[in-house]
Amino acid sequence: MSRIAFIGMGNMGLPMAVNLVKAGHEVAGFDMSREIMGRAGEKGIRAMSDVGAAVQGAEFVLTMLPAGEHVRSVWLGDGGILASLDGRPLLIDCSTIDVETSREVAARAAESGLDMLDAPVSGGVGGAEAGTLTFMVGGSDGAFERGREILSAMGKAVVHAGGSGNGQAAKICNNMILGISMLAVSEAFVLAEKLGLDADRLFEISSQSSGQCWSMTSYCPVPGPVPSSPANRDYRAGFTAAMMLKDLKLAQQAAQAVDSATPLGAEACQLYRIFARKENAGLDFSGIIKMIRGM
Ligand code: NAD
């Protein structure tokens, strides 16, 4: 049993923290939302008054925050984690953020002699609830071994991607593939429709041919071929278009920083920017097929 501080208990963080409680750990949590703090208390998490109170005596400190600016302020700000720690816990940020911020926060932690992992996840809210997330982890070998058991309590796969920031690098590279492949599959199914080729037949053929990919076989953007895909429930998310846009922007930011050519990533980012306007931001990202059909 370990003492764990968990900061940021939104759609992902709360079920992750609950899984740590279920695994027998003592979890002290903090979120800015009072409503979330109430729900956390009902689920066996000790609701703390602020970040500083939550991290006192912790052996592990985890965060699951919206974006880089929140991570910077919660970890590095006045009254933030690094300013409030009393021991030498292992630090783990599970948020999806830019590689640069991730490496900077880890470097600042190292200046205080603290180990830090970046451990963004794949698997969405369903995976967080079921404890079946995939963690992509950046940090030293020693820190990874120290954190493995805690992460395993919340996920089915925990993969060491290399040094600091490499977890974030893996996450944005993976999601850039996902955004591009969803667009490719959507274009192909719309073209098939217009050519008079039935969606089920295209699926039957392509899912056993060289065009097969996860966006088609697990998450098909047309209703029918994959009963569990959001296309069968009016594109209710799932993984929202706004989240996909966020990750594609992070990929573009990273590509620019290292001067790597990502012409399709750039195009995908632009198309999701158009699609994820207000009314579509909360729709599943596979709903982009509707925009392509209308183009
Ligand atoms: P969310 O907005 O539901 O939760 C974030 C929580 O952080 C909120 O409850 C907010 O109140 C809290 N917060 C913000 N600033 C804070 C502060 N200063 N102190 C304490 N709490 C603070 O977001 P989410 O869907 O849980 O996503 C969290 C992260 O996980 C994001 O980086 C996202 O990209 C990533 N992610 C999300 C999904 C998904 O399907 N939702 C999937 C994979 C990765």
Coordinates of C-alpha atoms and ligand atoms in Angstrom, one line a residue:
M1 CA 0.0 0.0 0.0
S2 CA 1.4 3.4 -1.0
R3 CA 0.4 7.0 -0.2
I4 CA -0.5 8.7 -3.4
A5 CA -1.4 12.3 -4.2
F6 CA -3.6 12.7 -7.3
I7 CA -4.2 16.2 -8.8
G8 CA -6.7 16.8 -11.5
M9 CA -9.6 14.3 -11.2
G10 CA -11.7 15.1 -14.3
N11 CA -13.1 12.6 -16.8
M12 CA -9.9 10.6 -16.8
G13 CA -8.3 11.4 -13.5
L14 CA -11.2 10.5 -11.2
P15 CA -11.6 6.9 -12.5
M16 CA -7.8 6.5 -12.5
A17 CA -7.6 7.6 -8.9
V18 CA -10.6 5.3 -8.0
N19 CA -8.6 2.3 -9.5
L20 CA -5.7 3.2 -7.2
V21 CA -8.0 3.1 -4.2
K22 CA -9.4 -0.3 -5.4
A23 CA -5.8 -1.6 -5.6
G24 CA -5.4 -0.8 -1.9
H25 CA -3.6 2.5 -2.0
E26 CA -4.3 5.5 0.1
V27 CA -5.2 8.4 -2.3
A28 CA -5.3 12.1 -1.3
G29 CA -6.8 14.0 -4.2
F30 CA -7.3 17.6 -5.2
D31 CA -9.3 19.2 -8.1
M32 CA -10.4 22.8 -8.6
S33 CA -13.9 21.6 -9.1
R34 CA -15.9 21.4 -5.8
E35 CA -18.4 19.0 -7.5
I36 CA -15.6 16.6 -8.4
M37 CA -14.2 16.8 -4.9
G38 CA -17.5 15.7 -3.5
R39 CA -17.7 12.7 -5.9
A40 CA -14.0 11.8 -5.1
G41 CA -14.8 11.8 -1.4
E42 CA -17.7 9.3 -2.0
K43 CA -15.3 7.0 -3.8
G44 CA -12.8 6.6 -1.0
I45 CA -10.4 9.4 -2.0
R46 CA -9.3 11.8 0.7
A47 CA -10.5 15.2 -0.5
M48 CA -7.7 17.8 0.2
S49 CA -8.0 21.6 0.3
D50 CA -5.2 22.4 -2.1
V51 CA -2.2 21.0 -4.0
G52 CA 0.1 21.6 -1.1
A53 CA -2.0 19.6 1.4
A54 CA -2.5 16.8 -1.1
V55 CA 1.2 16.1 -1.6
Q56 CA 2.2 16.1 2.1
G57 CA 3.7 12.7 3.0
A58 CA 3.1 11.3 -0.5
E59 CA 5.3 8.5 -1.9
F60 CA 3.9 9.1 -5.5
V61 CA 2.4 12.3 -6.9
L62 CA 0.3 12.0 -10.0
T63 CA -1.4 14.6 -12.2
M64 CA -4.0 14.4 -14.9
L65 CA -4.5 17.9 -16.2
P66 CA -6.0 19.4 -19.4
A67 CA -2.9 21.0 -21.1
G68 CA 0.7 22.2 -20.8
E69 CA -0.2 25.5 -19.1
H70 CA -2.0 23.7 -16.3
V71 CA 0.9 21.3 -15.9
R72 CA 3.4 24.2 -15.7
S73 CA 1.3 26.0 -13.1
V74 CA 0.5 23.0 -10.9
W75 CA 4.0 21.7 -10.9
L76 CA 6.1 24.8 -11.0
G77 CA 3.8 27.6 -9.7
D78 CA 3.7 29.3 -6.3
G79 CA 2.0 26.8 -3.9
G80 CA 2.5 24.1 -6.7
I81 CA 3.9 20.6 -6.3
L82 CA 7.6 21.2 -6.4
A83 CA 7.3 24.1 -3.9
S84 CA 5.2 22.0 -1.5
L85 CA 6.9 18.6 -1.3
D86 CA 8.2 17.4 2.0
G87 CA 9.7 14.1 0.9
R88 CA 11.2 12.5 -2.2
P89 CA 8.2 11.0 -4.0
L90 CA 8.2 9.7 -7.5
L91 CA 6.5 12.3 -9.7
I92 CA 4.2 11.2 -12.6
D93 CA 2.4 13.4 -15.0
C94 CA -0.2 11.5 -17.1
S95 CA -1.6 14.5 -18.9
T96 CA -1.2 14.8 -22.7
I97 CA 1.0 17.9 -23.2
D98 CA 3.8 19.3 -25.4
V99 CA 7.1 17.6 -25.2
E100 CA 9.0 20.8 -24.4
T101 CA 7.0 21.5 -21.2
S102 CA 7.2 17.9 -20.2
R103 CA 11.0 17.9 -20.4
E104 CA 11.2 21.3 -18.7
V105 CA 9.2 20.2 -15.7
A106 CA 11.2 17.0 -15.4
A107 CA 14.4 19.0 -15.5
R108 CA 13.2 21.3 -12.8
A109 CA 12.2 18.3 -10.7
A110 CA 15.7 16.8 -11.3
E111 CA 17.3 20.0 -10.0
S112 CA 15.6 19.2 -6.7
G113 CA 16.8 15.6 -6.8
L114 CA 13.4 14.2 -7.8
D115 CA 12.6 11.6 -10.4
M116 CA 9.8 12.3 -12.8
L117 CA 7.9 10.3 -15.4
D118 CA 5.7 11.6 -18.2
A119 CA 3.1 8.9 -18.7
P120 CA 0.3 10.0 -21.1
V121 CA -2.4 7.4 -21.8
S122 CA -4.4 5.9 -24.6
G123 CA -7.7 4.2 -24.0
G124 CA -10.1 7.1 -23.2
V125 CA -12.6 7.3 -20.3
G126 CA -13.7 3.7 -20.9
G127 CA -10.2 2.5 -20.5
A128 CA -9.7 4.7 -17.4
E129 CA -12.8 3.3 -15.8
A130 CA -12.0 -0.3 -16.7
G131 CA -8.3 0.0 -15.7
T132 CA -7.2 -0.9 -19.2
L133 CA -5.3 2.2 -20.2
T134 CA -2.0 2.0 -22.2
F135 CA 0.7 4.1 -20.6
M136 CA 3.5 5.5 -22.7
V137 CA 6.3 6.4 -20.3
G138 CA 9.3 8.7 -20.5
G139 CA 11.9 8.9 -17.8
S140 CA 15.0 7.0 -16.4
D141 CA 15.1 3.2 -16.1
G142 CA 15.1 3.5 -12.3
A143 CA 12.1 5.8 -12.2
F144 CA 10.2 3.6 -14.6
E145 CA 10.7 0.5 -12.4
R146 CA 9.6 2.5 -9.4
G147 CA 6.4 3.7 -11.1
R148 CA 5.5 0.5 -12.9
E149 CA 3.3 -1.1 -10.2
I150 CA 1.3 2.1 -9.6
L151 CA 0.7 2.6 -13.4
S152 CA -0.2 -1.1 -13.8
A153 CA -3.1 -0.6 -11.2
M154 CA -4.7 1.7 -13.8
G155 CA -3.7 0.1 -17.1
K156 CA -3.2 -3.1 -19.1
A157 CA 0.0 -2.0 -20.8
V158 CA 2.9 0.1 -19.4
V159 CA 5.6 0.8 -22.0
H160 CA 8.9 2.5 -21.4
A161 CA 9.4 4.8 -24.4
G162 CA 12.8 6.2 -23.3
G163 CA 14.0 9.3 -21.5
S164 CA 12.0 12.3 -20.3
G165 CA 9.4 13.5 -22.8
N166 CA 9.4 10.3 -24.9
G167 CA 6.0 9.3 -23.5
Q168 CA 4.6 12.5 -24.9
A169 CA 6.4 12.0 -28.1
A170 CA 4.9 8.5 -28.5
K171 CA 1.4 9.8 -27.7
I172 CA 1.5 12.6 -30.3
C173 CA 3.1 10.4 -33.0
N174 CA 0.4 7.7 -32.4
N175 CA -2.4 10.2 -32.5
M176 CA -1.1 11.8 -35.6
I177 CA -1.3 8.4 -37.3
L178 CA -4.8 8.0 -35.9
G179 CA -6.0 11.4 -37.2
I180 CA -4.5 10.9 -40.7
S181 CA -5.8 7.3 -40.9
M182 CA -9.3 8.3 -39.9
L183 CA -9.3 10.8 -42.7
A184 CA -8.1 8.2 -45.2
V185 CA -10.7 5.7 -44.2
S186 CA -13.5 8.4 -44.2
E187 CA -12.4 9.5 -47.7
A188 CA -12.4 6.0 -49.0
F189 CA -15.9 5.1 -47.6
V190 CA -17.4 8.4 -49.0
L191 CA -15.8 7.7 -52.4
A192 CA -17.2 4.1 -52.3
E193 CA -20.7 5.5 -51.6
K194 CA -20.4 7.8 -54.6
L195 CA -19.2 4.9 -56.8
G196 CA -22.1 2.7 -55.7
L197 CA -20.0 0.4 -53.7
D198 CA -21.8 -0.8 -50.5
A199 CA -20.0 0.1 -47.2
D200 CA -20.2 -3.5 -45.9
R201 CA -18.6 -4.8 -49.0
L202 CA -15.8 -2.3 -48.9
F203 CA -15.3 -3.2 -45.2
E204 CA -15.3 -6.9 -45.9
I205 CA -12.7 -6.5 -48.7
S206 CA -10.4 -3.7 -47.2
S207 CA -10.4 -5.2 -43.7
Q208 CA -8.6 -8.2 -45.2
S209 CA -6.5 -6.3 -47.7
S210 CA -3.6 -3.8 -47.6
G211 CA -5.8 -0.9 -46.6
Q212 CA -6.8 -2.3 -43.3
C213 CA -6.0 -0.3 -40.2
W214 CA -7.5 0.4 -36.7
S215 CA -9.5 3.4 -37.8
M216 CA -11.4 0.9 -40.1
T217 CA -11.5 -2.4 -38.3
S218 CA -12.1 -1.1 -34.7
Y219 CA -13.6 2.3 -35.2
C220 CA -15.2 2.4 -38.7
P221 CA -16.6 5.8 -39.4
V222 CA -19.8 4.5 -41.1
P223 CA -22.6 2.8 -39.2
G224 CA -22.8 -1.0 -39.6
P225 CA -19.5 -2.8 -40.1
V226 CA -18.2 -2.3 -36.5
P227 CA -21.2 -2.3 -34.1
S228 CA -19.2 -0.7 -31.2
S229 CA -18.0 2.3 -33.2
P230 CA -19.4 5.8 -32.5
A231 CA -20.9 6.0 -36.0
N232 CA -23.6 3.7 -34.7
R233 CA -24.7 6.2 -32.0
D234 CA -24.7 9.5 -34.0
Y235 CA -21.0 10.0 -33.3
R236 CA -21.4 10.4 -29.6
A237 CA -17.8 10.4 -28.2
G238 CA -15.6 8.3 -27.6
F239 CA -12.7 10.5 -28.3
T240 CA -13.8 14.0 -29.1
A241 CA -12.9 16.0 -32.2
A242 CA -11.6 18.7 -29.8
M243 CA -9.2 16.2 -28.2
M244 CA -8.0 15.0 -31.7
L245 CA -7.4 18.7 -32.7
K246 CA -5.5 19.3 -29.5
D247 CA -3.2 16.3 -30.2
L248 CA -2.7 17.2 -33.9
K249 CA -1.7 20.7 -32.8
L250 CA 0.8 19.2 -30.3
A251 CA 2.2 17.1 -33.2
Q252 CA 2.6 20.2 -35.4
Q253 CA 4.3 22.1 -32.6
A254 CA 6.7 19.3 -32.0
A255 CA 7.4 18.8 -35.8
Q256 CA 8.2 22.5 -36.1
A257 CA 10.5 22.4 -33.1
V258 CA 12.7 19.7 -34.7
D259 CA 12.1 20.6 -38.4
S260 CA 10.4 17.3 -39.3
A261 CA 8.2 17.2 -42.4
T262 CA 4.6 16.3 -41.6
P263 CA 2.6 17.3 -44.6
L264 CA -0.3 14.9 -43.9
G265 CA -0.2 15.8 -40.2
A266 CA -0.5 19.4 -41.1
E267 CA -3.4 18.8 -43.4
A268 CA -5.2 16.6 -40.8
C269 CA -4.7 19.4 -38.3
Q270 CA -6.2 21.9 -40.6
L271 CA -9.2 19.7 -41.4
Y272 CA -9.9 18.9 -37.7
R273 CA -9.6 22.7 -37.0
I274 CA -12.5 23.3 -39.5
F275 CA -14.5 20.3 -38.2
A276 CA -14.1 20.9 -34.5
R277 CA -15.9 24.2 -34.4
K278 CA -18.3 24.7 -31.6
E279 CA -21.2 22.4 -32.6
N280 CA -18.8 19.5 -33.4
A281 CA -16.1 19.9 -30.8
G282 CA -17.8 17.4 -28.5
L283 CA -18.6 14.9 -31.3
D284 CA -16.5 11.8 -31.8
F285 CA -13.5 12.5 -34.0
S286 CA -14.7 9.9 -36.5
G287 CA -17.7 12.2 -37.2
I288 CA -15.3 14.1 -39.6
I289 CA -16.7 11.7 -42.3
K290 CA -19.8 13.9 -42.3
M291 CA -17.8 16.9 -43.2
I292 CA -16.0 15.0 -46.0
R293 CA -19.3 13.8 -47.4
G294 CA -20.5 17.4 -47.5
M295 CA -17.3 18.8 -49.2
Ligands
NAD1 P1 -10.9 17.1 -17.8 O1 -11.0 18.5 -18.2 O2 -12.2 16.3 -17.6 O3 -10.1 17.0 -16.4 C1 -9.1 17.8 -16.1 C2 -9.3 18.2 -14.6 O4 -8.2 19.0 -14.1 C3 -10.5 19.0 -14.4 O5 -11.4 18.4 -13.4 C4 -10.0 20.4 -13.8 O6 -10.8 20.9 -12.8 C5 -8.7 19.9 -13.2 N1 -7.7 21.0 -13.0 C6 -7.4 22.0 -13.9 N2 -6.5 22.8 -13.4 C7 -6.3 22.4 -12.1 C8 -5.5 22.9 -11.0 N3 -4.7 24.0 -11.1 N4 -5.6 22.2 -9.8 C9 -6.3 21.1 -9.7 N5 -7.1 20.6 -10.7 C10 -7.1 21.3 -11.9 O7 -9.9 16.4 -18.9 P2 -9.7 14.8 -19.1 O8 -10.6 14.4 -20.2 O9 -9.7 14.1 -17.8 O10 -8.3 14.8 -19.7 C11 -7.1 15.0 -18.9 C12 -5.9 14.8 -19.8 O11 -5.9 13.4 -20.3 C13 -5.7 15.7 -21.0 O12 -4.4 16.1 -21.1 C14 -6.2 14.9 -22.2 O13 -5.6 15.3 -23.4 C15 -5.8 13.5 -21.7 N6 -6.5 12.4 -22.3 C16 -7.9 12.4 -22.3 C17 -8.6 11.4 -22.9 C18 -10.1 11.4 -22.9 O14 -10.7 10.6 -23.7 N7 -10.8 12.2 -22.2 C19 -7.9 10.3 -23.5 C20 -6.5 10.3 -23.4 C21 -5.8 11.3 -22.9

